[in-house]
Amino acid sequence: MSKASTTRIKVGIGGWTYEPWRDNFYPKGLAHAKELNYASRHVSAIEINGTYYSTFKPDNFRKWRDDTPEGFVFSMKASRFATNRKLLATAGESIRRFIDSGVTELGPKLGPIVWQFMPTKQFDAEDFEAFLELLPKKEGSTPLRHVMDVRHESFIVPAYKALAKKHKVSTVFTDADKFPSFEEPEGEFAYARLMMADAKQKTGYAAKALDDWAERAQGWAGTTAKPREVFVYFINGAKERAPAAAAELLKRLGWEAPAPAEEPAAAPKAPKTPKPPAAAKKAAGTAAKKAKTGTASKKA
């Protein structure tokens, strides 16, 4: 696979804070504050899940941006308050609050924004189009890309595909049995969430399955003449195996991991003052004693 197409395929995991990873992914004793720094040099992308539940501040996004290497990408789930509602057309305020939280502070490391819907949310063409019209295509000078994670079978119809194409949004592809999915990723970029990892497999998926996913990802990336960005995340399932699965897929794609982060250089120690020889030390002591008793020499 050419390097050009390799750079178009990002492979990663969901989040970077997960207790079991401290036994089989992170080095023993690694400080929790350094987990993102470490993870971002072993996978090429991370999907942030916390933004679905909580509102973060611009400082958070800037810190994540600065803690990761060049070329790294963050996808993130948008606020659930925008998607978990009866009428999606009323989500404008929640969408704006999420965008204004500082997501563009990630700069070039900002990947697709995932709008995840409840499994019970059914497709209503009029209401869903009203929602799509609320999604900004740009914030300042930063373009925004959106991907729909629709989880009800009523979305797997031509009418939905036509709306997604019209508004230039992508649709999540998943291998999960419990969620419906189109047979291939839909949209201007491909976004796959793989959720069928097996805890019995050290790499989450069997070698043959990983070979197949590598081949499919390359196909999704298209050609030099017609390229497409691809995002593949190992999510859920046997989550403890996700980093190993991502690493194996990246290996098959010929990914070159960035160099480990350099530790800040330690400040040089001040040179020690050499101790005086024993004889000099004794003489100095004798002189001090004479000065105290008035017997020291009066010579200049």
JSON list of N, CA and C in Angstrom, two decimals, residues 139-164:
[
{"chain": "A", "resi": 139, "resn": "GLU", "atom": "N", "xyz": [-16.68, 26.37, 11.19]},
{"chain": "A", "resi": 139, "resn": "GLU", "atom": "CA", "xyz": [-16.67, 27.21, 12.39]},
{"chain": "A", "resi": 139, "resn": "GLU", "atom": "C", "xyz": [-15.41, 28.06, 12.30]},
{"chain": "A", "resi": 140, "resn": "GLY", "atom": "N", "xyz": [-15.60, 29.36, 12.03]},
{"chain": "A", "resi": 140, "resn": "GLY", "atom": "CA", "xyz": [-14.45, 30.21, 11.74]},
{"chain": "A", "resi": 140, "resn": "GLY", "atom": "C", "xyz": [-13.82, 29.75, 10.45]},
{"chain": "A", "resi": 141, "resn": "SER", "atom": "N", "xyz": [-12.53, 29.47, 10.51]},
{"chain": "A", "resi": 141, "resn": "SER", "atom": "CA", "xyz": [-11.83, 28.98, 9.32]},
{"chain": "A", "resi": 141, "resn": "SER", "atom": "C", "xyz": [-11.70, 27.46, 9.31]},
{"chain": "A", "resi": 142, "resn": "THR", "atom": "N", "xyz": [-12.31, 26.80, 10.31]},
{"chain": "A", "resi": 142, "resn": "THR", "atom": "CA", "xyz": [-12.19, 25.35, 10.46]},
{"chain": "A", "resi": 142, "resn": "THR", "atom": "C", "xyz": [-13.37, 24.62, 9.83]},
{"chain": "A", "resi": 143, "resn": "PRO", "atom": "N", "xyz": [-13.15, 23.79, 8.81]},
{"chain": "A", "resi": 143, "resn": "PRO", "atom": "CA", "xyz": [-14.26, 23.01, 8.25]},
{"chain": "A", "resi": 143, "resn": "PRO", "atom": "C", "xyz": [-14.69, 21.92, 9.24]},
{"chain": "A", "resi": 144, "resn": "LEU", "atom": "N", "xyz": [-15.97, 21.65, 9.28]},
{"chain": "A", "resi": 144, "resn": "LEU", "atom": "CA", "xyz": [-16.51, 20.63, 10.17]},
{"chain": "A", "resi": 144, "resn": "LEU", "atom": "C", "xyz": [-17.08, 19.48, 9.34]},
{"chain": "A", "resi": 145, "resn": "ARG", "atom": "N", "xyz": [-16.75, 18.26, 9.76]},
{"chain": "A", "resi": 145, "resn": "ARG", "atom": "CA", "xyz": [-17.26, 17.06, 9.09]},
{"chain": "A", "resi": 145, "resn": "ARG", "atom": "C", "xyz": [-18.16, 16.29, 10.06]},
{"chain": "A", "resi": 146, "resn": "HIS", "atom": "N", "xyz": [-19.27, 15.81, 9.55]},
{"chain": "A", "resi": 146, "resn": "HIS", "atom": "CA", "xyz": [-20.26, 15.16, 10.40]},
{"chain": "A", "resi": 146, "resn": "HIS", "atom": "C", "xyz": [-20.54, 13.73, 9.92]},
{"chain": "A", "resi": 147, "resn": "VAL", "atom": "N", "xyz": [-20.71, 12.85, 10.90]},
{"chain": "A", "resi": 147, "resn": "VAL", "atom": "CA", "xyz": [-21.06, 11.46, 10.58]},
{"chain": "A", "resi": 147, "resn": "VAL", "atom": "C", "xyz": [-22.23, 11.05, 11.48]},
{"chain": "A", "resi": 148, "resn": "MET", "atom": "N", "xyz": [-23.22, 10.42, 10.88]},
{"chain": "A", "resi": 148, "resn": "MET", "atom": "CA", "xyz": [-24.42, 10.00, 11.60]},
{"chain": "A", "resi": 148, "resn": "MET", "atom": "C", "xyz": [-24.29, 8.56, 12.07]},
{"chain": "A", "resi": 149, "resn": "ASP", "atom": "N", "xyz": [-24.47, 8.36, 13.36]},
{"chain": "A", "resi": 149, "resn": "ASP", "atom": "CA", "xyz": [-24.50, 7.00, 13.91]},
{"chain": "A", "resi": 149, "resn": "ASP", "atom": "C", "xyz": [-25.95, 6.66, 14.18]},
{"chain": "A", "resi": 150, "resn": "VAL", "atom": "N", "xyz": [-26.64, 6.20, 13.14]},
{"chain": "A", "resi": 150, "resn": "VAL", "atom": "CA", "xyz": [-28.07, 5.87, 13.23]},
{"chain": "A", "resi": 150, "resn": "VAL", "atom": "C", "xyz": [-28.19, 4.39, 13.59]},
{"chain": "A", "resi": 151, "resn": "ARG", "atom": "N", "xyz": [-29.08, 4.08, 14.53]},
{"chain": "A", "resi": 151, "resn": "ARG", "atom": "CA", "xyz": [-29.09, 2.74, 15.11]},
{"chain": "A", "resi": 151, "resn": "ARG", "atom": "C", "xyz": [-30.45, 2.04, 15.04]},
{"chain": "A", "resi": 152, "resn": "HIS", "atom": "N", "xyz": [-31.31, 2.53, 14.15]},
{"chain": "A", "resi": 152, "resn": "HIS", "atom": "CA", "xyz": [-32.61, 1.88, 13.96]},
{"chain": "A", "resi": 152, "resn": "HIS", "atom": "C", "xyz": [-32.73, 1.47, 12.50]},
{"chain": "A", "resi": 153, "resn": "GLU", "atom": "N", "xyz": [-33.28, 0.30, 12.28]},
{"chain": "A", "resi": 153, "resn": "GLU", "atom": "CA", "xyz": [-33.33, -0.26, 10.92]},
{"chain": "A", "resi": 153, "resn": "GLU", "atom": "C", "xyz": [-34.11, 0.60, 9.93]},
{"chain": "A", "resi": 154, "resn": "SER", "atom": "N", "xyz": [-34.95, 1.51, 10.44]},
{"chain": "A", "resi": 154, "resn": "SER", "atom": "CA", "xyz": [-35.74, 2.36, 9.55]},
{"chain": "A", "resi": 154, "resn": "SER", "atom": "C", "xyz": [-34.87, 3.32, 8.75]},
{"chain": "A", "resi": 155, "resn": "PHE", "atom": "N", "xyz": [-33.61, 3.52, 9.17]},
{"chain": "A", "resi": 155, "resn": "PHE", "atom": "CA", "xyz": [-32.69, 4.41, 8.45]},
{"chain": "A", "resi": 155, "resn": "PHE", "atom": "C", "xyz": [-32.05, 3.72, 7.23]},
{"chain": "A", "resi": 156, "resn": "ILE", "atom": "N", "xyz": [-32.10, 2.42, 7.19]},
{"chain": "A", "resi": 156, "resn": "ILE", "atom": "CA", "xyz": [-31.42, 1.70, 6.11]},
{"chain": "A", "resi": 156, "resn": "ILE", "atom": "C", "xyz": [-32.33, 1.65, 4.88]},
{"chain": "A", "resi": 157, "resn": "VAL", "atom": "N", "xyz": [-32.57, 2.84, 4.35]},
{"chain": "A", "resi": 157, "resn": "VAL", "atom": "CA", "xyz": [-33.47, 2.98, 3.19]},
{"chain": "A", "resi": 157, "resn": "VAL", "atom": "C", "xyz": [-32.89, 4.03, 2.23]},
{"chain": "A", "resi": 158, "resn": "PRO", "atom": "N", "xyz": [-33.27, 3.98, 0.96]},
{"chain": "A", "resi": 158, "resn": "PRO", "atom": "CA", "xyz": [-32.78, 4.96, -0.03]},
{"chain": "A", "resi": 158, "resn": "PRO", "atom": "C", "xyz": [-33.09, 6.41, 0.35]},
{"chain": "A", "resi": 159, "resn": "ALA", "atom": "N", "xyz": [-34.22, 6.66, 1.00]},
{"chain": "A", "resi": 159, "resn": "ALA", "atom": "CA", "xyz": [-34.61, 8.04, 1.35]},
{"chain": "A", "resi": 159, "resn": "ALA", "atom": "C", "xyz": [-33.60, 8.65, 2.31]},
{"chain": "A", "resi": 160, "resn": "TYR", "atom": "N", "xyz": [-33.14, 7.87, 3.26]},
{"chain": "A", "resi": 160, "resn": "TYR", "atom": "CA", "xyz": [-32.13, 8.38, 4.19]},
{"chain": "A", "resi": 160, "resn": "TYR", "atom": "C", "xyz": [-30.81, 8.62, 3.45]},
{"chain": "A", "resi": 161, "resn": "LYS", "atom": "N", "xyz": [-30.40, 7.66, 2.63]},
{"chain": "A", "resi": 161, "resn": "LYS", "atom": "CA", "xyz": [-29.15, 7.80, 1.89]},
{"chain": "A", "resi": 161, "resn": "LYS", "atom": "C", "xyz": [-29.17, 9.07, 1.03]},
{"chain": "A", "resi": 162, "resn": "ALA", "atom": "N", "xyz": [-30.31, 9.36, 0.44]},
{"chain": "A", "resi": 162, "resn": "ALA", "atom": "CA", "xyz": [-30.42, 10.55, -0.41]},
{"chain": "A", "resi": 162, "resn": "ALA", "atom": "C", "xyz": [-30.24, 11.82, 0.42]},
{"chain": "A", "resi": 163, "resn": "LEU", "atom": "N", "xyz": [-30.83, 11.84, 1.63]},
{"chain": "A", "resi": 163, "resn": "LEU", "atom": "CA", "xyz": [-30.68, 13.01, 2.51]},
{"chain": "A", "resi": 163, "resn": "LEU", "atom": "C", "xyz": [-29.23, 13.19, 2.94]},
{"chain": "A", "resi": 164, "resn": "ALA", "atom": "N", "xyz": [-28.58, 12.09, 3.32]},
{"chain": "A", "resi": 164, "resn": "ALA", "atom": "CA", "xyz": [-27.19, 12.15, 3.76]},
{"chain": "A", "resi": 164, "resn": "ALA", "atom": "C", "xyz": [-26.29, 12.67, 2.64]}
]
